[in-house]
PDB file of C-alpha atoms in Angstrom:
ATOM      1  CA  MET A  25      66.652 113.553 128.127  1.00 45.00           C
ATOM      2  CA  PRO A  26      68.151 115.711 129.524  1.00 52.00           C
ATOM      3  CA  SER A  27      71.876 116.316 129.125  1.00 46.00           C
ATOM      4  CA  THR A  28      71.655 116.476 133.528  1.00 50.00           C
ATOM      5  CA  ASP A  29      69.154 113.827 133.792  1.00 58.00           C
ATOM      6  CA  LEU A  30      71.610 111.408 132.104  1.00 51.00           C
ATOM      7  CA  THR A  31      74.607 113.057 133.931  1.00 57.00           C
ATOM      8  CA  SER A  32      72.643 111.128 136.874  1.00 69.00           C
ATOM      9  CA  ALA A  33      72.183 107.900 135.252  1.00 73.00           C
ATOM     10  CA  HIS A  34      75.526 107.618 134.488  1.00 76.00           C
ATOM     11  CA  ALA A  35      76.823 108.601 138.441  1.00 78.00           C
ATOM     12  CA  PHE A  36      74.296 105.585 139.433  1.00 76.00           C
ATOM     13  CA  ALA A  37      74.961 102.882 137.095  1.00 79.00           C
ATOM     14  CA  GLU A  38      78.543 103.650 138.367  1.00 84.00           C
ATOM     15  CA  LEU A  39      77.819 103.130 141.953  1.00 83.00           C
ATOM     16  CA  ALA A  40      75.270 100.034 141.566  1.00 79.00           C
ATOM     17  CA  GLY A  41      78.160  98.715 139.922  1.00 80.00           C
ATOM     18  CA  ARG A  42      80.549  99.174 142.686  1.00 84.00           C
ATOM     19  CA  LEU A  43      78.544  98.234 144.826  1.00 83.00           C
ATOM     20  CA  ALA A  44      77.881  94.965 143.340  1.00 82.00           C
ATOM     21  CA  ASP A  45      81.335  94.363 143.450  1.00 80.00           C
ATOM     22  CA  LEU A  46      81.839  94.217 146.931  1.00 83.00           C
ATOM     23  CA  GLU A  47      81.784  91.751 149.396  1.00 80.00           C
ATOM     24  CA  THR A  48      80.569  92.798 152.917  1.00 87.00           C
ATOM     25  CA  VAL A  49      77.390  94.591 154.246  1.00 90.00           C
ATOM     26  CA  ALA A  50      80.252  96.809 155.861  1.00 90.00           C
ATOM     27  CA  ASP A  51      81.808  97.855 152.749  1.00 91.00           C
ATOM     28  CA  VAL A  52      78.472  99.058 151.364  1.00 92.00           C
ATOM     29  CA  ALA A  53      77.992 101.155 153.882  1.00 93.00           C
ATOM     30  CA  GLU A  54      81.169 102.423 154.546  1.00 93.00           C
ATOM     31  CA  THR A  55      81.031 103.038 150.400  1.00 92.00           C
ATOM     32  CA  VAL A  56      77.459 104.301 150.097  1.00 91.00           C
ATOM     33  CA  CYS A  57      78.367 106.834 153.328  1.00 91.00           C
ATOM     34  CA  THR A  58      81.663 108.633 151.600  1.00 90.00           C
ATOM     35  CA  ALA A  59      79.965 108.372 147.455  1.00 87.00           C
ATOM     36  CA  ALA A  60      76.120 109.465 148.756  1.00 85.00           C
ATOM     37  CA  ALA A  61      75.456 112.691 149.685  1.00 83.00           C
ATOM     38  CA  PRO A  62      77.297 114.486 145.572  1.00 85.00           C
ATOM     39  CA  LEU A  63      74.778 111.914 143.680  1.00 84.00           C
ATOM     40  CA  ILE A  64      71.501 113.061 145.923  1.00 86.00           C
ATOM     41  CA  GLY A  65      72.543 116.834 144.621  1.00 84.00           C
ATOM     42  CA  GLY A  66      72.983 117.931 148.931  1.00 81.00           C
ATOM     43  CA  GLY A  67      72.658 116.740 153.017  1.00 90.00           C
ATOM     44  CA  SER A  68      74.328 114.336 154.295  1.00 95.00           C
ATOM     45  CA  VAL A  69      73.795 110.841 154.845  1.00 96.00           C
ATOM     46  CA  GLY A  70      73.963 107.452 157.411  1.00 97.00           C
ATOM     47  CA  LEU A  71      73.125 103.855 157.764  1.00 97.00           C
ATOM     48  CA  VAL A  72      71.369 102.311 159.738  1.00 98.00           C
ATOM     49  CA  LEU A  73      71.213  98.643 159.595  1.00 96.00           C
ATOM     50  CA  TYR A  74      68.355  96.537 161.520  1.00 95.00           C
ATOM     51  CA  GLU A  75      70.842  93.163 162.817  1.00 89.00           C
ATOM     52  CA  GLN A  76      70.061  90.392 165.535  1.00 83.00           C
ATOM     53  CA  ARG A  77      66.771  92.290 166.266  1.00 89.00           C
ATOM     54  CA  ARG A  78      68.547  95.895 166.587  1.00 93.00           C
ATOM     55  CA  PHE A  79      69.374  98.905 164.862  1.00 96.00           C
ATOM     56  CA  ARG A  80      72.091 100.288 164.340  1.00 95.00           C
ATOM     57  CA  LEU A  81      74.049 103.045 162.920  1.00 97.00           C
ATOM     58  CA  ALA A  82      76.810 101.373 160.239  1.00 96.00           C
ATOM     59  CA  GLY A  83      78.157 104.848 159.344  1.00 95.00           C
ATOM     60  CA  ALA A  84      77.777 108.740 158.241  1.00 96.00           C
ATOM     61  CA  ASP A  85      78.786 110.789 156.134  1.00 95.00           C
ATOM     62  CA  ASP A  86      79.359 113.443 159.055  1.00 94.00           C
ATOM     63  CA  ALA A  87      79.977 113.125 162.981  1.00 97.00           C
ATOM     64  CA  VAL A  88      76.905 115.029 164.188  1.00 97.00           C
ATOM     65  CA  LEU A  89      74.820 113.297 161.469  1.00 97.00           C
ATOM     66  CA  ALA A  90      75.823 110.081 163.195  1.00 98.00           C
ATOM     67  CA  ALA A  91      75.403 111.604 166.781  1.00 98.00           C
ATOM     68  CA  ALA A  92      71.749 113.006 165.367  1.00 98.00           C
ATOM     69  CA  ILE A  93      70.937 109.010 164.217  1.00 98.00           C
ATOM     70  CA  ASP A  94      72.355 108.002 167.801  1.00 97.00           C
ATOM     71  CA  ARG A  95      69.637 109.691 170.147  1.00 97.00           C
ATOM     72  CA  GLN A  96      66.697 108.657 167.352  1.00 97.00           C
ATOM     73  CA  LEU A  97      68.594 104.871 168.710  1.00 97.00           C
ATOM     74  CA  VAL A  98      68.907 106.121 172.176  1.00 96.00           C
ATOM     75  CA  ALA A  99      65.699 107.264 172.604  1.00 96.00           C
ATOM     76  CA  THR A 100      63.622 104.895 170.632  1.00 96.00           C
ATOM     77  CA  GLU A 101      61.659 107.025 168.266  1.00 97.00           C
ATOM     78  CA  GLY A 102      62.292 109.118 165.267  1.00 97.00           C
ATOM     79  CA  PRO A 103      61.865 109.177 161.614  1.00 98.00           C
ATOM     80  CA  ALA A 104      63.976 106.432 160.774  1.00 98.00           C
ATOM     81  CA  LEU A 105      62.793 103.948 162.583  1.00 97.00           C
ATOM     82  CA  ASP A 106      59.222 104.987 161.844  1.00 98.00           C
ATOM     83  CA  ALA A 107      60.248 104.451 158.373  1.00 98.00           C
ATOM     84  CA  ALA A 108      61.453 100.879 159.632  1.00 97.00           C
ATOM     85  CA  ARG A 109      58.738  99.736 160.968  1.00 96.00           C
ATOM     86  CA  ALA A 110      56.028 100.837 158.828  1.00 96.00           C
ATOM     87  CA  SER A 111      58.445 100.605 155.562  1.00 96.00           C
ATOM     88  CA  ALA A 112      57.245 103.329 153.493  1.00 97.00           C
ATOM     89  CA  PRO A 113      59.831 106.506 153.540  1.00 97.00           C
ATOM     90  CA  VAL A 114      59.527 109.149 156.734  1.00 98.00           C
ATOM     91  CA  PHE A 115      60.377 113.189 155.766  1.00 97.00           C
ATOM     92  CA  ALA A 116      59.668 115.547 158.299  1.00 96.00           C
ATOM     93  CA  ASP A 117      60.691 119.227 159.172  1.00 96.00           C
ATOM     94  CA  LEU A 118      61.975 119.039 162.360  1.00 96.00           C
ATOM     95  CA  THR A 119      61.362 122.790 163.404  1.00 95.00           C
ATOM     96  CA  THR A 120      58.239 122.291 162.957  1.00 95.00           C
ATOM     97  CA  THR A 121      57.828 118.554 163.687  1.00 96.00           C
ATOM     98  CA  PRO A 122      55.655 117.800 166.170  1.00 96.00           C
ATOM     99  CA  LEU A 123      56.219 114.113 166.276  1.00 97.00           C
ATOM    100  CA  TRP A 124      59.102 112.264 167.905  1.00 98.00           C
ATOM    101  CA  SER A 125      59.384 114.027 170.980  1.00 97.00           C
ATOM    102  CA  ARG A 126      62.418 113.261 172.935  1.00 96.00           C
ATOM    103  CA  TRP A 127      64.623 113.133 169.610  1.00 98.00           C
ATOM    104  CA  THR A 128      63.093 115.776 167.538  1.00 98.00           C
ATOM    105  CA  PRO A 129      64.797 118.568 170.469  1.00 97.00           C
ATOM    106  CA  SER A 130      67.960 116.978 170.347  1.00 97.00           C
ATOM    107  CA  ALA A 131      68.024 116.471 166.208  1.00 97.00           C
ATOM    108  CA  CYS A 132      67.332 120.301 166.513  1.00 97.00           C
ATOM    109  CA  ALA A 133      69.876 121.186 168.600  1.00 97.00           C
ATOM    110  CA  LEU A 134      72.536 119.968 166.444  1.00 97.00           C
ATOM    111  CA  GLY A 135      71.894 121.981 163.290  1.00 97.00           C
ATOM    112  CA  TRP A 136      69.584 119.276 161.393  1.00 97.00           C
ATOM    113  CA  ARG A 137      66.577 120.968 160.112  1.00 96.00           C
ATOM    114  CA  ARG A 138      65.059 118.669 157.194  1.00 96.00           C
ATOM    115  CA  TRP A 139      64.794 114.823 157.665  1.00 97.00           C
ATOM    116  CA  LEU A 140      64.239 112.299 155.153  1.00 97.00           C
ATOM    117  CA  SER A 141      64.220 107.873 156.119  1.00 98.00           C
ATOM    118  CA  LEU A 142      64.343 105.861 153.283  1.00 98.00           C
ATOM    119  CA  PRO A 143      63.534 101.692 154.055  1.00 98.00           C
ATOM    120  CA  LEU A 144      65.895  99.168 152.708  1.00 97.00           C
ATOM    121  CA  MET A 145      63.717  96.289 151.859  1.00 96.00           C
ATOM    122  CA  SER A 146      64.881  93.397 150.558  1.00 93.00           C
ATOM    123  CA  ARG A 147      63.661  91.136 147.305  1.00 90.00           C
ATOM    124  CA  ASP A 148      61.075  89.467 150.341  1.00 90.00           C
ATOM    125  CA  GLN A 149      59.997  93.124 151.463  1.00 91.00           C
ATOM    126  CA  TRP A 150      62.414  92.940 154.803  1.00 93.00           C
ATOM    127  CA  CYS A 151      64.259  95.676 156.070  1.00 96.00           C
ATOM    128  CA  LEU A 152      67.332  95.752 155.990  1.00 96.00           C
ATOM    129  CA  GLY A 153      68.267  98.878 157.763  1.00 97.00           C
ATOM    130  CA  VAL A 154      66.918 102.466 156.931  1.00 98.00           C
ATOM    131  CA  LEU A 155      69.362 104.834 154.135  1.00 97.00           C
ATOM    132  CA  GLU A 156      69.381 108.660 156.333  1.00 97.00           C
ATOM    133  CA  VAL A 157      69.939 111.664 154.916  1.00 97.00           C
ATOM    134  CA  ALA A 158      69.651 115.008 156.552  1.00 96.00           C
ATOM    135  CA  GLY A 159      70.004 118.716 156.114  1.00 95.00           C
ATOM    136  CA  ARG A 160      70.918 122.064 157.880  1.00 95.00           C
ATOM    137  CA  THR A 161      68.875 124.426 155.662  1.00 91.00           C
ATOM    138  CA  ALA A 162      65.200 124.711 154.086  1.00 83.00           C
ATOM    139  CA  ALA A 163      67.011 124.717 151.014  1.00 82.00           C
ATOM    140  CA  GLU A 164      67.853 121.151 151.188  1.00 85.00           C
ATOM    141  CA  LEU A 165      66.616 118.616 150.230  1.00 89.00           C
ATOM    142  CA  GLY A 166      64.009 119.966 148.808  1.00 89.00           C
ATOM    143  CA  THR A 167      61.597 117.377 145.617  1.00 91.00           C
ATOM    144  CA  ALA A 168      64.319 116.326 142.847  1.00 89.00           C
ATOM    145  CA  GLN A 169      67.180 115.684 146.100  1.00 91.00           C
ATOM    146  CA  ILE A 170      63.834 113.236 147.429  1.00 93.00           C
ATOM    147  CA  GLU A 171      63.892 111.213 144.061  1.00 92.00           C
ATOM    148  CA  GLN A 172      67.396 111.449 144.003  1.00 92.00           C
ATOM    149  CA  ALA A 173      67.824 109.576 147.641  1.00 94.00           C
ATOM    150  CA  ARG A 174      64.719 106.898 146.613  1.00 94.00           C
ATOM    151  CA  VAL A 175      66.866 106.614 143.270  1.00 91.00           C
ATOM    152  CA  LEU A 176      69.937 105.324 145.666  1.00 92.00           C
ATOM    153  CA  ALA A 177      68.027 103.285 149.005  1.00 94.00           C
ATOM    154  CA  GLU A 178      66.254 101.376 145.999  1.00 93.00           C
ATOM    155  CA  HIS A 179      70.312 100.562 144.642  1.00 92.00           C
ATOM    156  CA  VAL A 180      71.764 100.523 148.409  1.00 94.00           C
ATOM    157  CA  ALA A 181      68.680  97.836 149.427  1.00 95.00           C
ATOM    158  CA  VAL A 182      69.719  95.311 146.466  1.00 93.00           C
ATOM    159  CA  ALA A 183      73.759  96.025 147.594  1.00 93.00           C
ATOM    160  CA  ILE A 184      73.238  95.056 151.060  1.00 94.00           C
ATOM    161  CA  ASP A 185      70.424  92.390 149.463  1.00 93.00           C
ATOM    162  CA  ALA A 186      73.212  90.860 147.741  1.00 90.00           C
ATOM    163  CA  ALA A 187      76.266  90.832 150.156  1.00 88.00           C
ATOM    164  CA  ARG A 188      74.261  89.278 153.294  1.00 87.00           C
ATOM    165  CA  ILE A 189      73.268  86.730 150.746  1.00 86.00           C
ATOM    166  CA  ARG A 190      76.643  85.899 149.529  1.00 83.00           C
ATOM    167  CA  GLN A 191      77.869  86.017 153.758  1.00 79.00           C
ATOM    168  CA  THR A 192      75.388  83.404 154.680  1.00 78.00           C
ATOM    169  CA  LEU A 193      76.337  81.032 151.268  1.00 77.00           C
ATOM    170  CA  LEU A 194      80.318  81.996 152.819  1.00 69.00           C
ATOM    171  CA  VAL A 195      79.767  81.114 155.685  1.00 67.00           C
ATOM    172  CA  ALA A 196      77.354  77.519 155.074  1.00 74.00           C
ATOM    173  CA  GLN A 197      80.170  76.474 152.651  1.00 73.00           C
ATOM    174  CA  ILE A 198      82.812  77.551 155.790  1.00 65.00           C
ATOM    175  CA  ALA A 199      79.995  75.432 157.808  1.00 75.00           C
ATOM    176  CA  GLN A 200      80.557  72.372 155.106  1.00 83.00           C
ATOM    177  CA  GLU A 201      84.030  72.710 154.414  1.00 85.00           C
ATOM    178  CA  THR A 202      84.793  71.670 158.511  1.00 85.00           C
ATOM    179  CA  VAL A 203      82.161  69.647 159.320  1.00 85.00           C
ATOM    180  CA  GLY A 204      83.834  67.341 156.299  1.00 87.00           C
ATOM    181  CA  GLN A 205      87.130  67.462 157.493  1.00 87.00           C
ATOM    182  CA  ALA A 206      86.105  66.498 160.715  1.00 88.00           C
ATOM    183  CA  VAL A 207      84.138  63.304 159.018  1.00 87.00           C
ATOM    184  CA  GLY A 208      87.753  62.380 157.894  1.00 89.00           C
ATOM    185  CA  ILE A 209      88.991  62.594 161.176  1.00 87.00           C
ATOM    186  CA  LEU A 210      86.631  59.604 163.056  1.00 87.00           C
ATOM    187  CA  MET A 211      87.016  58.359 159.538  1.00 86.00           C
ATOM    188  CA  GLU A 212      90.066  57.490 160.119  1.00 85.00           C
ATOM    189  CA  ARG A 213      91.143  57.813 163.502  1.00 86.00           C
ATOM    190  CA  LEU A 214      87.837  55.627 164.589  1.00 86.00           C
ATOM    191  CA  ASP A 215      87.169  53.476 161.338  1.00 84.00           C
ATOM    192  CA  LEU A 216      83.290  55.171 161.378  1.00 82.00           C
ATOM    193  CA  THR A 217      81.837  55.274 158.030  1.00 78.00           C
ATOM    194  CA  ALA A 218      80.726  58.926 156.397  1.00 79.00           C
ATOM    195  CA  GLU A 219      77.434  57.833 157.702  1.00 77.00           C
ATOM    196  CA  GLN A 220      78.828  57.207 161.120  1.00 81.00           C
ATOM    197  CA  ALA A 221      81.324  59.697 161.622  1.00 85.00           C
ATOM    198  CA  ILE A 222      78.293  62.240 160.901  1.00 84.00           C
ATOM    199  CA  GLY A 223      75.979  60.607 163.167  1.00 82.00           C
ATOM    200  CA  PHE A 224      78.521  60.665 165.218  1.00 86.00           C
ATOM    201  CA  LEU A 225      79.145  64.597 165.658  1.00 86.00           C
ATOM    202  CA  ARG A 226      75.786  65.166 165.080  1.00 84.00           C
ATOM    203  CA  ARG A 227      74.914  62.987 168.667  1.00 86.00           C
ATOM    204  CA  TYR A 228      77.521  64.602 170.765  1.00 86.00           C
ATOM    205  CA  SER A 229      76.131  67.963 169.695  1.00 85.00           C
ATOM    206  CA  GLN A 230      72.881  67.561 171.123  1.00 83.00           C
ATOM    207  CA  GLU A 231      74.121  66.191 174.348  1.00 85.00           C
ATOM    208  CA  GLN A 232      76.816  69.113 174.778  1.00 84.00           C
ATOM    209  CA  HIS A 233      73.885  71.824 173.414  1.00 85.00           C
ATOM    210  CA  LEU A 234      77.027  72.992 171.149  1.00 85.00           C
ATOM    211  CA  LYS A 235      77.044  74.347 167.708  1.00 84.00           C
ATOM    212  CA  LEU A 236      77.556  70.765 164.724  1.00 84.00           C
ATOM    213  CA  ARG A 237      80.160  73.027 162.882  1.00 83.00           C
ATOM    214  CA  ASP A 238      81.693  75.027 166.077  1.00 86.00           C
ATOM    215  CA  VAL A 239      81.528  70.902 167.339  1.00 86.00           C
ATOM    216  CA  ALA A 240      84.096  70.078 163.969  1.00 87.00           C
ATOM    217  CA  ALA A 241      86.374  73.510 163.975  1.00 86.00           C
ATOM    218  CA  GLY A 242      87.640  72.304 167.847  1.00 85.00           C
ATOM    219  CA  LEU A 243      87.696  68.998 166.520  1.00 88.00           C
ATOM    220  CA  ILE A 244      90.286  70.203 163.833  1.00 89.00           C
ATOM    221  CA  ALA A 245      92.222  72.586 165.875  1.00 87.00           C
ATOM    222  CA  THR A 246      93.096  69.709 168.582  1.00 86.00           C
ATOM    223  CA  ARG A 247      93.449  67.260 166.489  1.00 78.00           C
ATOM    224  CA  LYS A 248      91.933  64.838 170.124  1.00 76.00           C
ATOM    225  CA  LEU A 249      88.429  63.202 169.860  1.00 63.00           C
ATOM    226  CA  PRO A 250      84.842  64.434 170.944  1.00 55.00           C
ATOM    227  CA  ASP A 251      84.512  62.125 174.486  1.00 55.00           C
ATOM    228  CA  PRO A 252      81.675  59.667 173.795  1.00 48.00           C
ATOM    229  CA  THR A 253      80.445  59.549 176.580  1.00 49.00           C
ATOM    230  CA  GLY A 254      79.683  62.543 175.988  1.00 45.00           C
ATOM    231  CA  SER A 255      80.889  63.526 179.399  1.00 46.00           C
ATOM    232  CA  ARG A 256      83.490  66.438 179.596  1.00 44.00           C
TER     233      ARG A 256
END
């Protein structure tokens, strides 16, 4: 293996190790936007995430790139959205492509010429977002850079997927602990069994159209019991 390939492999392995230690998606996005461009060998890098049924800009290493990505989201067209919908990479020379008539002229006006959008797929093959790589000249985003970007996208997808799983587990743990504390309060105050206390909380949450963890958190914070009749 050539020394340049060894150097690249080492750099990606180092980044993968850093990403694996991050707890939140926001931390992953910040690290990627800071460290990605040198690994690819040029261009600018941004990250779009799909959350709560909408795309949002999570970060970019260049303010002008961030503006171009934002314009995609406003125009509801562009390579990032196409890559996400097709779960496949999209590459275009913006100076010649007939695609995205509402977005492409504005991206070119900002100075971008070549654009690569790589979908970030979860282990269950759900689209987590899109890695955006853009170049200002025809020399940027050649074959080698595109391949490096593909490798980077795989690492980023794994890191985002893992961070989201950790956050989901953390939220579930906190909710479980919160409900457990509330159950303990009810058992003491009303002389209930654990099963009766849980049933009490569930009935109240259903009657008041509140989440169980929110009812539990309110009880812990105020030390006041919910009204058993369901009245406010």
